[in-house]
Short mmCIF file of C-alpha atoms in Angstrom, two decimals:
data_model
loop_
_atom_site.label_atom_id
_atom_site.label_comp_id
_atom_site.label_asym_id
_atom_site.label_seq_id
_atom_site.Cartn_x
_atom_site.Cartn_y
_atom_site.Cartn_z
CA UNK A 641 16.46 -6.04 5.19
CA UNK A 642 15.53 -3.34 2.66
CA UNK A 643 12.01 -2.84 1.44
CA UNK A 644 10.41 -0.48 -1.00
CA UNK A 645 7.10 1.29 -0.61
CA UNK A 646 5.19 3.70 -2.79
CA UNK A 647 3.06 6.10 -0.81
CA UNK A 648 1.84 9.54 -1.81
CA UNK A 649 3.87 9.42 -5.03
CA UNK A 650 7.24 8.94 -3.32
CA UNK A 651 9.35 5.82 -3.52
CA UNK A 652 10.67 5.03 -0.05
CA UNK A 653 13.61 2.71 0.53
CA UNK A 654 13.81 1.79 4.17
CA UNK A 655 15.75 -0.45 6.45
CA UNK A 656 13.64 -2.81 8.53
CA UNK A 657 15.04 -3.99 11.82
CA UNK A 658 16.33 -7.55 11.75
CA UNK A 659 13.96 -8.73 14.51
CA UNK A 660 10.92 -7.90 12.34
CA UNK A 661 12.49 -9.33 9.15
CA UNK A 662 10.91 -12.77 9.46
CA UNK A 663 7.52 -11.20 10.14
CA UNK A 664 7.69 -9.29 6.86
CA UNK A 665 8.35 -12.38 4.74
CA UNK A 666 4.99 -14.13 5.02
CA UNK A 667 1.52 -13.08 6.08
CA UNK A 668 -0.95 -15.79 7.03
CA UNK A 669 -4.04 -13.83 8.01
CA UNK A 670 -5.37 -12.80 4.59
CA UNK A 671 -8.30 -14.83 3.42
CA UNK A 672 -8.48 -15.91 -0.19
CA UNK A 673 -11.40 -13.51 -0.66
CA UNK A 674 -9.47 -10.57 0.84
CA UNK A 675 -6.43 -11.34 -1.29
CA UNK A 676 -8.62 -11.63 -4.41
CA UNK A 677 -10.31 -8.30 -3.65
CA UNK A 678 -6.98 -6.52 -3.20
CA UNK A 679 -5.53 -8.15 -6.31
CA UNK A 680 -8.56 -7.22 -8.40
CA UNK A 681 -8.44 -3.61 -7.20
CA UNK A 682 -4.75 -3.40 -8.05
CA UNK A 683 -5.36 -4.88 -11.50
CA UNK A 684 -8.05 -2.25 -12.14
CA UNK A 685 -5.63 0.46 -11.03
CA UNK A 686 -2.98 -0.98 -13.32
CA UNK A 687 -5.46 -0.74 -16.20
CA UNK A 688 -6.25 2.85 -15.28
CA UNK A 689 -2.54 3.71 -15.32
CA UNK A 690 -2.21 2.18 -18.79
CA UNK A 691 -5.23 4.24 -19.84
CA UNK A 692 -3.51 7.41 -18.64
CA UNK A 693 -0.38 6.46 -20.56
CA UNK A 694 -2.51 6.16 -23.70
CA UNK A 695 -4.16 9.51 -22.95
CA UNK A 696 -0.71 11.14 -22.79
CA UNK A 697 0.36 9.43 -26.01
CA UNK A 698 -2.85 10.63 -27.66
CA UNK A 699 -2.30 14.22 -26.47
CA UNK A 700 -5.55 14.28 -24.49
CA UNK A 701 -6.60 17.36 -22.57
CA UNK A 702 -4.52 17.86 -19.40
CA UNK A 703 -7.54 18.26 -17.12
CA UNK A 704 -8.93 14.91 -18.31
CA UNK A 705 -5.60 13.23 -17.51
CA UNK A 706 -5.43 14.90 -14.11
CA UNK A 707 -8.97 13.73 -13.36
CA UNK A 708 -7.93 10.15 -14.07
CA UNK A 709 -4.81 10.52 -11.92
CA UNK A 710 -7.03 11.74 -9.09
CA UNK A 711 -9.21 8.64 -9.48
CA UNK A 712 -6.13 6.41 -9.30
CA UNK A 713 -4.88 8.20 -6.20
CA UNK A 714 -8.26 7.64 -4.53
CA UNK A 715 -8.22 3.97 -5.50
CA UNK A 716 -4.68 3.54 -4.16
CA UNK A 717 -5.71 5.23 -0.93
CA UNK A 718 -8.52 2.68 -0.53
CA UNK A 719 -6.07 -0.18 -1.05
CA UNK A 720 -3.63 1.40 1.40
CA UNK A 721 -6.29 1.93 4.04
CA UNK A 722 -7.48 -1.66 3.70
CA UNK A 723 -3.93 -2.94 4.12
CA UNK A 724 -3.38 -0.62 7.07
CA UNK A 725 -6.55 -1.90 8.72
CA UNK A 726 -5.59 -5.53 8.09
CA UNK A 727 -2.10 -4.89 9.44
CA UNK A 728 -3.48 -3.26 12.59
CA UNK A 729 -6.09 -5.94 13.26
CA UNK A 730 -3.81 -8.88 12.61
CA UNK A 731 -0.07 -8.20 12.53
CA UNK A 732 0.01 -5.55 15.26
CA UNK A 733 -2.56 -7.34 17.42
CA UNK A 734 -0.62 -10.61 17.12
CA UNK A 735 2.65 -8.86 17.95
CA UNK A 736 1.07 -7.38 21.07
CA UNK A 737 -0.17 -10.83 22.12
CA UNK A 738 3.34 -12.24 21.53
CA UNK A 739 5.02 -9.52 23.59
CA UNK A 740 6.44 -7.58 20.62
CA UNK A 741 3.83 -4.84 20.79
CA UNK A 742 6.14 -1.88 21.31
CA UNK A 743 8.11 -2.60 18.16
CA UNK A 744 4.97 -3.33 16.11
CA UNK A 745 3.29 -0.13 17.27
CA UNK A 746 6.44 1.87 16.51
CA UNK A 747 6.48 0.40 13.00
CA UNK A 748 2.76 1.10 12.57
CA UNK A 749 3.17 4.70 13.66
CA UNK A 750 6.05 5.12 11.21
CA UNK A 751 3.84 3.85 8.39
CA UNK A 752 0.96 6.09 9.46
CA UNK A 753 3.32 9.07 9.55
CA UNK A 754 4.54 8.39 5.99
CA UNK A 755 0.98 7.72 4.85
CA UNK A 756 -0.34 11.03 6.16
CA UNK A 757 2.42 13.31 4.91
CA UNK A 758 1.19 15.88 2.46
#
């Protein structure tokens, strides 16, 4: 299975092992409130990105645009950290309980490594 991720400004295309494929299809642990919070944050970020596009079209000052990009990066980091926390507390914990802990931890460490690259 191939999946795409966007971390630190780099599009990653990765192969996911077949044994974890079913796990990646559906997540059941997110509450409606958690999903709404993440969705609302992403919608705000989407609006910020459109705002930056308009700033570029309007020939706004580069530093102002860069400041907005920095704000978006910070907002994306918050979303990423929340998802990483949720994944650790639920998906990884469940995998450990089900005897698939080694593979889940290996996957988690791979994500953390990509997430922390400069």
